[in-house]
XYZ file of C-alpha atoms in Angstrom:
677
model
C 166.297 56.469 125.796
C 164.359 59.347 126.052
C 163.464 59.384 122.458
C 162.253 54.802 122.660
C 160.033 56.332 126.093
C 158.851 58.852 124.035
C 157.894 56.828 120.547
C 156.258 54.106 122.358
C 153.835 56.191 124.375
C 152.763 57.992 121.084
C 152.235 54.345 119.702
C 150.363 53.153 123.124
C 148.127 56.327 123.407
C 147.070 55.931 119.420
C 145.894 52.561 119.872
C 143.978 53.564 123.209
C 142.223 56.626 121.372
C 141.101 54.564 118.645
C 139.962 51.536 120.841
C 138.042 54.100 122.979
C 136.380 55.478 119.364
C 134.613 52.542 119.217
C 132.510 53.423 122.126
C 129.703 54.976 122.249
C 129.441 57.670 124.114
C 126.926 58.219 126.855
C 125.572 61.950 128.548
C 128.678 64.712 128.725
C 130.561 65.011 131.215
C 133.953 67.464 131.331
C 137.506 66.315 131.213
C 138.158 67.138 134.942
C 135.208 66.582 136.987
C 132.929 63.351 136.266
C 128.988 65.142 135.844
C 130.644 68.561 136.100
C 128.797 71.535 134.553
C 131.071 72.591 131.293
C 133.434 75.383 132.246
C 133.362 78.642 129.984
C 136.498 79.120 128.682
C 137.210 82.915 128.762
C 140.187 82.609 126.852
C 138.125 82.096 123.823
C 137.194 85.987 123.910
C 133.641 84.165 123.265
C 132.757 82.236 126.959
C 132.430 78.639 124.879
C 133.027 75.340 126.540
C 135.947 73.800 125.105
C 133.571 71.299 122.773
C 132.276 74.652 121.110
C 135.968 75.887 120.324
C 137.290 75.531 116.779
C 140.850 74.553 118.803
C 142.950 72.373 121.672
C 141.782 73.319 124.563
C 142.907 72.202 128.718
C 141.081 73.468 131.468
C 143.412 73.227 135.056
C 140.415 73.403 137.673
C 141.103 74.929 141.314
C 140.355 70.875 142.749
C 143.401 69.594 140.572
C 145.298 72.709 141.714
C 144.865 71.848 145.534
C 145.050 68.206 145.274
C 148.657 68.409 143.422
C 150.685 70.201 146.061
C 152.033 72.063 143.596
C 153.131 75.830 145.231
C 153.726 78.147 141.958
C 152.073 78.445 138.484
C 154.664 77.186 136.543
C 154.644 73.682 137.959
C 150.797 73.943 137.396
C 151.193 74.278 133.930
C 154.440 71.834 133.669
C 152.912 68.893 135.471
C 148.959 69.601 135.128
C 148.923 71.268 131.799
C 152.064 69.124 130.250
C 153.384 72.892 128.748
C 157.251 72.584 128.101
C 158.993 74.940 130.352
C 162.913 75.647 129.670
C 164.402 77.086 132.887
C 167.427 79.696 133.360
C 168.469 78.793 137.540
C 165.214 76.717 138.878
C 163.839 80.465 139.827
C 159.527 80.311 139.147
C 159.987 83.886 137.862
C 162.630 82.758 135.382
C 160.473 80.862 133.005
C 160.717 80.324 129.423
C 156.832 79.023 127.974
C 157.617 77.179 124.811
C 154.152 75.184 122.447
C 154.567 73.989 118.528
C 158.380 74.152 118.254
C 159.228 77.885 118.716
C 162.724 78.199 120.181
C 164.689 81.157 121.694
C 162.576 83.950 123.320
C 159.112 81.422 122.755
C 157.432 83.138 125.272
C 156.921 85.830 122.781
C 154.985 83.538 120.760
C 152.486 82.678 123.383
C 149.418 85.142 125.532
C 149.514 85.121 128.662
C 146.852 86.901 130.592
C 145.289 87.192 134.484
C 141.719 87.433 133.805
C 142.057 88.518 130.477
C 144.530 91.136 130.974
C 147.862 90.511 128.902
C 150.860 90.109 131.203
C 153.315 89.460 128.340
C 156.131 92.255 128.559
C 156.794 94.827 125.923
C 160.555 93.906 126.081
C 161.824 90.568 125.872
C 161.887 89.907 130.012
C 159.680 86.641 130.253
C 156.293 87.356 132.062
C 156.334 87.074 135.511
C 154.488 83.642 136.707
C 154.880 84.833 140.246
C 152.453 87.283 140.002
C 149.262 85.364 141.031
C 149.902 83.310 144.286
C 148.377 79.565 143.070
C 146.433 79.492 145.871
C 144.342 82.021 144.253
C 144.289 80.889 141.186
C 140.345 79.267 140.127
C 141.299 77.373 136.695
C 143.955 77.709 134.008
C 142.719 77.874 130.665
C 145.385 76.277 128.163
C 144.352 77.249 123.959
C 147.499 75.784 122.259
C 147.213 77.040 118.674
C 147.089 80.658 117.692
C 144.578 83.259 118.217
C 145.210 86.189 116.151
C 142.172 87.624 115.291
C 140.833 87.684 118.881
C 143.886 88.760 120.821
C 147.012 90.173 117.639
C 150.373 89.883 118.980
C 151.963 87.256 120.905
C 148.902 84.673 120.303
C 151.041 83.125 117.664
C 151.561 79.449 119.370
C 149.232 79.322 121.855
C 146.902 81.641 124.865
C 147.108 80.739 128.629
C 144.786 83.045 131.035
C 145.025 82.328 134.715
C 141.664 83.065 136.199
C 141.518 83.688 140.050
C 139.444 83.154 142.673
C 136.213 85.581 142.099
C 134.131 86.895 144.916
C 131.575 84.914 146.481
C 128.492 85.241 148.682
C 129.698 83.206 151.424
C 133.038 83.527 153.544
C 135.435 81.184 152.102
C 139.606 80.972 154.197
C 142.225 79.323 153.111
C 145.731 79.376 154.743
C 148.601 77.301 153.689
C 152.196 76.700 154.066
C 155.266 75.163 152.881
C 158.800 74.788 153.952
C 161.576 72.133 151.534
C 165.069 71.821 150.636
C 167.491 74.578 150.367
C 166.188 76.616 152.713
C 162.844 76.913 150.603
C 159.580 78.590 152.872
C 156.470 80.071 152.292
C 153.403 81.059 153.389
C 149.726 82.658 151.891
C 146.215 83.441 152.953
C 143.432 84.040 150.777
C 139.717 85.332 151.771
C 136.490 85.952 150.092
C 132.941 86.563 151.100
C 130.013 89.460 151.066
C 130.136 92.912 152.148
C 126.511 93.573 151.842
C 123.922 92.181 149.499
C 125.704 93.570 146.218
C 129.067 94.243 147.045
C 131.837 91.132 147.302
C 135.454 90.828 148.460
C 138.498 88.721 147.442
C 142.027 89.341 148.659
C 145.121 87.101 149.395
C 148.900 87.413 150.397
C 151.502 85.492 149.573
C 155.538 85.054 150.483
C 158.252 82.758 149.682
C 161.755 82.630 149.741
C 164.406 79.915 148.614
C 168.086 79.714 148.795
C 168.379 78.005 145.169
C 169.392 74.443 144.278
C 172.322 76.259 142.709
C 174.481 79.008 143.909
C 173.456 82.303 143.600
C 169.930 80.748 142.172
C 168.197 82.333 145.506
C 164.771 83.906 145.688
C 162.209 85.804 147.473
C 158.703 86.814 146.344
C 155.970 88.767 147.949
C 152.577 89.136 146.279
C 149.446 90.956 147.526
C 145.901 90.854 145.711
C 142.345 92.129 146.054
C 139.188 92.876 144.191
C 135.846 94.082 144.432
C 132.547 93.292 142.838
C 129.965 95.518 142.674
C 126.426 93.426 141.260
C 124.426 96.314 140.454
C 121.578 94.139 138.575
C 121.869 90.198 137.593
C 122.880 91.834 134.390
C 124.935 94.286 135.397
C 128.461 94.057 137.539
C 132.000 96.067 137.857
C 135.216 94.593 139.329
C 138.213 96.947 140.208
C 141.089 94.841 141.035
C 144.617 95.527 142.564
C 148.199 93.588 142.778
C 151.474 94.218 143.858
C 154.494 91.884 143.379
C 158.015 92.389 144.686
C 160.504 89.935 143.619
C 164.282 89.704 144.227
C 166.667 86.906 142.666
C 170.077 85.588 141.724
C 171.379 84.509 138.290
C 173.572 81.800 138.346
C 174.217 81.976 134.253
C 175.675 79.297 132.194
C 178.448 76.576 132.732
C 180.442 75.048 130.176
C 179.623 71.548 129.690
C 182.728 70.150 131.685
C 181.594 72.969 134.259
C 178.155 71.062 134.729
C 179.671 67.961 134.823
C 182.304 68.738 137.849
C 179.461 70.615 139.971
C 176.742 71.871 138.075
C 175.309 73.525 141.570
C 178.271 76.204 140.958
C 177.978 79.679 139.442
C 180.494 81.775 137.386
C 178.358 84.774 138.829
C 178.110 84.620 142.236
C 177.093 88.351 142.500
C 174.688 89.120 139.603
C 171.003 89.505 140.993
C 167.496 90.947 139.732
C 165.346 92.943 141.946
C 162.020 93.988 140.646
C 158.459 95.515 141.654
C 155.386 94.989 139.596
C 151.793 96.937 140.635
C 148.751 97.264 138.959
C 145.046 97.763 138.889
C 142.009 96.454 136.670
C 138.566 98.060 136.486
C 135.951 95.461 134.060
C 132.296 96.163 133.392
C 130.287 93.564 132.072
C 126.557 93.906 131.077
C 123.871 91.476 129.270
C 120.709 92.601 127.537
C 117.450 90.739 128.021
C 118.436 89.163 123.962
C 121.430 87.790 125.318
C 124.057 90.221 123.789
C 127.010 90.498 125.902
C 129.145 93.834 126.361
C 132.292 94.205 128.562
C 135.390 96.676 128.896
C 138.189 95.836 130.347
C 141.068 98.618 131.569
C 144.130 98.115 132.927
C 147.422 99.740 133.742
C 150.712 98.444 135.342
C 153.979 99.517 136.243
C 157.156 97.600 136.281
C 160.162 98.977 138.391
C 163.110 96.580 138.026
C 167.406 96.993 138.477
C 169.794 94.323 137.272
C 173.107 94.477 138.806
C 175.539 92.931 136.362
C 178.328 92.445 138.232
C 180.279 90.063 135.879
C 179.791 92.587 133.555
C 180.512 95.845 135.668
C 176.996 97.314 134.599
C 173.636 98.501 136.581
C 170.596 98.859 134.391
C 167.500 99.945 135.603
C 164.448 99.923 133.443
C 160.644 100.868 134.006
C 157.457 99.983 131.585
C 154.237 101.216 132.130
C 151.621 99.218 130.372
C 147.945 100.480 129.921
C 145.475 98.772 128.177
C 141.735 99.592 126.904
C 140.000 96.268 125.338
C 135.767 96.870 124.754
C 134.167 93.714 123.334
C 130.616 93.198 121.715
C 128.925 89.441 121.389
C 125.553 90.213 120.192
C 123.345 86.844 118.574
C 120.778 87.359 116.231
C 119.299 85.209 113.336
C 120.311 84.847 109.760
C 117.730 83.404 107.700
C 116.534 81.071 110.733
C 120.097 80.265 111.425
C 121.439 81.262 115.028
C 124.595 83.537 114.953
C 126.994 85.264 117.026
C 129.133 88.482 115.756
C 131.463 89.480 117.785
C 133.341 93.064 117.896
C 135.968 94.611 119.613
C 139.393 96.565 119.712
C 142.676 96.704 121.938
C 144.660 99.590 122.235
C 147.844 99.454 124.359
C 150.769 102.031 125.342
C 153.651 100.710 126.864
C 156.522 103.093 127.825
C 159.890 101.191 128.372
C 162.855 103.536 129.802
C 166.187 102.348 130.115
C 168.727 103.666 132.534
C 172.542 102.385 132.037
C 175.229 103.146 134.479
C 178.774 101.515 135.632
C 178.870 99.662 138.425
C 182.400 100.374 139.423
C 182.455 104.400 138.318
C 179.029 105.162 138.970
C 178.921 107.141 135.543
C 175.746 107.572 133.675
C 176.590 106.161 129.774
C 173.039 106.705 128.539
C 169.215 106.891 128.940
C 166.445 105.527 126.594
C 162.932 105.725 126.221
C 160.922 103.824 124.089
C 157.406 104.131 123.055
C 154.736 102.437 121.732
C 151.043 103.134 120.781
C 148.969 100.109 119.502
C 145.379 99.779 118.247
C 143.482 96.585 116.714
C 139.899 96.350 115.534
C 138.836 92.864 115.482
C 135.318 91.066 113.754
C 134.325 87.211 114.519
C 131.292 85.685 113.586
C 130.070 82.035 114.058
C 127.296 80.869 112.349
C 125.392 77.396 113.241
C 124.667 76.062 109.982
C 122.849 73.087 111.826
C 122.427 72.107 115.186
C 125.722 70.100 114.813
C 127.694 71.921 112.139
C 129.062 75.864 112.555
C 131.375 78.046 110.490
C 133.611 80.936 112.026
C 135.443 83.338 110.510
C 137.355 86.800 111.339
C 139.475 89.224 111.154
C 141.536 91.857 112.966
C 143.719 94.788 111.925
C 146.452 96.546 114.042
C 148.798 99.313 113.488
C 151.854 100.111 116.242
C 153.536 103.424 115.843
C 157.241 103.274 117.923
C 159.414 106.501 118.991
C 162.539 105.714 120.832
C 164.625 108.234 121.750
C 168.040 107.721 123.593
C 170.562 110.320 125.175
C 174.562 109.314 124.683
C 176.308 111.183 127.527
C 178.899 112.955 125.841
C 177.813 112.102 122.359
C 174.404 113.348 121.797
C 170.900 111.975 121.225
C 168.967 109.951 118.802
C 165.162 110.029 118.300
C 163.599 108.344 115.323
C 159.902 106.246 115.140
C 158.754 104.069 112.763
C 155.023 102.371 111.921
C 154.320 98.723 111.344
C 151.377 96.921 110.244
C 149.693 94.062 111.644
C 146.687 91.940 109.986
C 145.127 88.466 110.334
C 142.088 86.162 110.108
C 140.703 83.162 110.783
C 138.193 80.399 109.274
C 136.902 77.515 111.227
C 134.434 74.125 110.884
C 133.212 72.811 114.244
C 131.149 69.354 113.834
C 129.564 67.945 116.648
C 127.632 64.989 115.889
C 126.864 64.090 118.933
C 127.242 66.070 122.566
C 130.679 64.587 123.332
C 132.318 64.708 120.357
C 134.065 67.456 118.476
C 135.669 67.159 115.246
C 137.193 70.736 113.571
C 139.303 72.264 110.825
C 140.457 75.683 110.596
C 142.896 78.237 108.976
C 144.168 81.654 109.054
C 147.076 84.095 109.402
C 149.625 85.263 112.695
C 151.878 87.713 113.627
C 154.370 89.336 116.169
C 155.852 92.372 116.655
C 159.582 92.616 117.578
C 159.806 93.336 121.588
C 160.780 97.170 122.284
C 164.581 95.738 123.133
C 164.877 93.720 119.441
C 163.109 96.629 117.589
C 166.161 99.069 119.544
C 168.839 96.536 119.561
C 171.508 96.806 122.417
C 174.955 95.571 121.702
C 176.274 94.734 124.708
C 173.741 96.486 127.006
C 174.307 99.339 125.030
C 171.734 100.778 122.330
C 173.069 101.191 118.560
C 169.996 102.694 117.346
C 166.656 101.669 115.585
C 166.400 98.557 113.282
C 164.513 99.651 110.946
C 165.262 96.459 108.502
C 163.401 94.122 111.434
C 160.243 92.740 110.201
C 156.975 91.711 112.455
C 156.672 87.936 112.486
C 154.394 86.463 110.165
C 152.740 83.172 109.402
C 149.905 80.884 108.479
C 148.438 78.125 110.559
C 146.350 74.903 109.676
C 144.920 72.672 111.638
C 142.447 69.986 112.255
C 141.453 68.068 115.793
C 139.113 66.192 117.627
C 137.951 65.876 121.379
C 136.109 63.035 122.654
C 134.274 62.231 125.647
C 133.384 58.164 126.720
C 132.740 55.746 128.609
C 132.246 58.456 131.446
C 135.515 58.544 132.611
C 138.036 59.397 129.685
C 138.470 62.219 127.785
C 140.508 62.023 124.823
C 141.789 65.138 122.233
C 144.502 64.964 119.210
C 145.352 68.061 116.835
C 147.391 67.829 114.291
C 148.865 71.291 112.761
C 151.715 73.238 110.201
C 152.975 76.610 110.533
C 154.241 78.072 107.751
C 156.413 81.295 109.402
C 158.536 83.804 108.115
C 161.074 86.460 109.187
C 161.059 84.618 113.038
C 163.614 86.977 114.820
C 167.012 85.802 116.941
C 169.480 87.409 117.508
C 172.422 87.310 115.624
C 175.662 86.281 118.451
C 178.370 87.855 116.592
C 176.149 91.575 116.330
C 174.282 91.433 119.463
C 171.473 92.947 116.814
C 168.314 91.382 115.900
C 167.659 90.027 112.299
C 164.716 88.172 110.693
C 165.679 84.282 110.043
C 164.384 82.411 107.251
C 161.133 80.445 106.509
C 160.552 77.578 109.132
C 157.664 75.025 108.794
C 156.376 73.981 112.621
C 154.801 70.654 112.300
C 153.312 68.535 114.981
C 150.983 66.701 116.835
C 149.695 67.633 120.503
C 147.748 64.419 121.828
C 146.328 63.975 125.429
C 144.144 61.204 127.013
C 142.644 61.630 130.561
C 140.721 59.004 132.742
C 138.755 59.844 135.899
C 137.412 57.501 138.683
C 136.214 59.423 141.488
C 137.821 58.044 144.629
C 139.970 55.638 143.021
C 142.347 56.806 140.793
C 142.820 59.667 138.013
C 145.894 59.328 135.570
C 146.662 61.470 132.570
C 148.991 61.592 129.536
C 150.243 64.304 127.781
C 152.212 63.889 124.324
C 153.601 66.370 121.686
C 155.305 65.360 118.445
C 157.019 68.668 116.720
C 159.493 68.805 113.503
C 160.469 72.549 113.164
C 162.987 73.160 109.902
C 164.233 76.051 108.252
C 162.752 75.238 104.609
C 164.958 78.318 102.482
C 167.912 79.710 102.893
C 172.048 79.068 103.887
C 170.340 76.888 106.777
C 167.231 75.250 104.471
C 166.654 71.605 106.329
C 167.980 72.393 109.521
C 166.285 71.845 112.705
C 165.300 75.102 114.445
C 167.431 75.508 117.520
C 165.549 74.939 121.227
C 162.703 72.845 119.339
C 162.804 68.970 121.025
C 160.896 66.674 118.987
C 159.111 64.930 121.516
C 157.429 65.807 125.123
C 155.895 63.471 127.533
C 154.230 64.039 130.723
C 152.535 60.660 132.480
C 150.408 62.063 135.557
C 148.772 60.143 138.166
C 146.775 59.857 141.412
C 145.992 56.828 143.396
C 143.748 56.798 146.224
C 145.561 54.631 149.311
C 143.370 54.714 151.826
C 140.438 56.756 152.467
C 142.735 59.525 153.827
C 146.009 59.424 151.418
C 146.831 59.330 147.772
C 149.911 58.266 146.161
C 150.803 61.481 143.727
C 153.373 60.718 140.677
C 154.534 62.612 137.744
C 156.636 61.579 134.909
C 158.352 64.270 132.323
C 160.168 63.437 129.407
C 161.964 65.336 126.653
C 163.857 64.015 123.903
C 167.469 65.725 122.733
C 167.322 69.795 121.150
C 169.822 71.540 119.099
C 171.451 74.135 121.386
C 169.970 77.745 120.910
C 171.980 80.019 118.013
C 172.983 76.569 116.072
C 171.252 77.151 113.241
C 173.263 74.949 111.423
C 172.987 72.255 113.368
C 176.774 71.538 113.827
C 177.474 71.482 117.425
C 176.893 68.927 119.931
C 172.935 68.547 120.751
C 171.239 69.391 124.565
C 170.900 65.684 125.792
C 167.659 64.287 126.138
C 166.140 63.857 130.158
C 163.528 62.476 131.909
C 162.336 63.211 136.055
C 159.950 61.186 138.152
C 158.073 63.430 140.803
C 156.576 61.228 143.925
C 154.117 62.827 146.499
C 151.723 61.269 149.275
C 149.133 63.205 150.283
C 146.755 63.011 153.393
C 143.779 64.160 154.159
C 142.314 63.034 157.316
C 138.659 63.097 157.224
C 138.055 64.024 161.132
C 139.267 67.551 159.645
C 137.321 68.368 156.642
C 139.335 71.452 154.931
C 142.913 70.058 155.698
C 145.369 68.683 153.473
C 148.999 67.479 153.967
C 151.137 66.617 150.953
C 155.171 65.576 151.202
C 156.415 65.497 147.597
C 160.045 64.925 146.252
C 160.567 66.039 142.772
C 163.200 65.117 140.238
C 163.670 61.741 142.780
C 166.489 60.345 141.150
C 168.677 63.350 141.009
C 168.868 63.364 137.296
C 171.188 66.189 136.036
C 170.091 67.905 133.222
C 169.632 71.332 131.276
C 167.256 71.999 129.200
C 168.299 75.411 127.897
C 171.559 75.940 126.542
C 173.529 78.008 123.540
C 176.333 77.748 121.310
C 178.285 80.026 119.695
C 180.542 78.847 116.377
C 183.847 80.911 116.804
C 185.600 79.135 113.997
C 185.713 82.203 111.747
C 188.116 83.780 114.709
C 190.684 80.982 114.990
C 188.860 80.599 118.573
C 187.185 77.206 120.503
C 183.535 77.097 119.881
C 181.543 78.425 123.059
C 179.108 76.275 125.121
C 176.727 76.951 127.967
C 174.391 75.220 129.777
C 171.596 76.274 131.875
C 171.603 73.765 134.655
C 167.654 72.460 136.006
C 167.415 71.872 139.581
C 167.990 68.260 141.073
C 166.833 66.520 143.710
C 164.464 68.826 145.617
C 162.059 68.090 148.585
C 158.619 70.037 150.072
C 156.077 69.505 153.106
C 153.152 71.737 151.800
C 150.049 72.166 154.064
C 146.626 73.927 153.446
C 143.496 74.442 155.657
C 139.906 75.889 154.203
C 136.996 76.875 155.973
């Protein structure tokens, strides 16, 4: 049924898009707000609008976020951005982001930033999307497709940049609170304003907790952020910001097929829990010269201190991750033979230190201490030449080198020290054609790469380090893409991109040895499509549709499907004004079936497809400006499904095959209110 829905939607969208393309385009409008000023996409590192980029770009604005009644960044990406997410427990801190047909550990191929600072972890832990209160988000920029030349590691299948609200010249205060099913509560406050004529501040705080839909799926989060901006002149400014995040949640784990059918809310690991504290600071400097050359410097430092008490395994492991980033950049406009040209030069330096401490829960005896240190340095350049007023050519390249040192102390068995160096390089070329202001057509080609996570490069067998894996290679690939974006009839936006990614040495874990290995070559082919319509004070509607075919292209699994990569994904969302003060909100998500994790030979039963419907009612009383109340219900039909699951073939050992499912949340509701003044 889900596949039929997706196929029908894809055909319908194609017909609507073709019909829209036959009309004459009026004056330029943005997709998000009619007659709005163009939004500068900072994730491009070139500070351009989406119409000036050779990429498929989606921008989620603060108005969209506020009007949706959503309470965390994961929900915003899924509902408003059409991004596919896999969830381990319903906890918004345990979300695996997937783009363009990448399966296990897909978050390692998506670069995620907050105000330009990379928040991807050096280890396999998923990025913490709870780090920024959603109320403090100005916009979220989603670039579908690689940006390896500008960012290198992680930027293989996409880039997501979360932009927080900047300090303002006028005071702005927003308070919000919500309550919902499963003992879910939360509250937040954000403040912005001037300190004096040249100094401005921004601060926010958020607290939430929930018992969770599943047993042992409870979570609690505390967030505090703050920033101060000093405008030395109209062209020179500096911002210093800091954040603190305290997160604790249970880990309900997987269920067998029979257990999931009997009771998807149960857990087999009632005492497993994870605790994490994360804090850091960022300094950014920006200067614009008289000839519009732009110079920026970004320096950031953070620490993650976490503990995983795996009672079901009998172990307690703690780890501390320190990350330092230094990123200078210069964008230099000049003319070549009378043609406009912009050269962007920059560099990135990262230092990451991951310290493991492992001990027995029952005896307290230490088993090992492991310290992993990685230093990475990169230089990149990208040049854009305007061949005509309508056609521009982009060319760029990046060189990067990484050095990893591993020191492990085995209690009672001595110490082991090893190191390795790896090189990364990429290039990118593109053509952008804009025959009219409201239409862009682009084509691009380029290479990508990704280094192994630290705990992929140093394998851990059942939580025990087994040494540096010198045979593990970085992932590499080539990307080919064409696309278009068109704004028409003042109310419609249409975007379409088609791509092929040829990858080699994708990394996965061998389920029998627990050691990371490079897979055979894979090919990811697909289409990303979006159609949005907006009529102010009447209604809005949007359709996001993705089709991706991910296959192995050599080796023993030649022509088999990549596990955990559904063919089709569909998101329908809309808003209908019922009255001056009331609006109906709706979002439908449908995902086709997919092969279970680790099922490289495609012999096991598939993870079934699913569809969910979310509904909400928003009340904005006209007699109280700034007040908003939203009552919403997610998965209103209480569908039982899982979008994460694993299979282990045990036939070689004469044992039954193993299936593990991670049930997603059933029906949940919440009442949220916010007030801005």
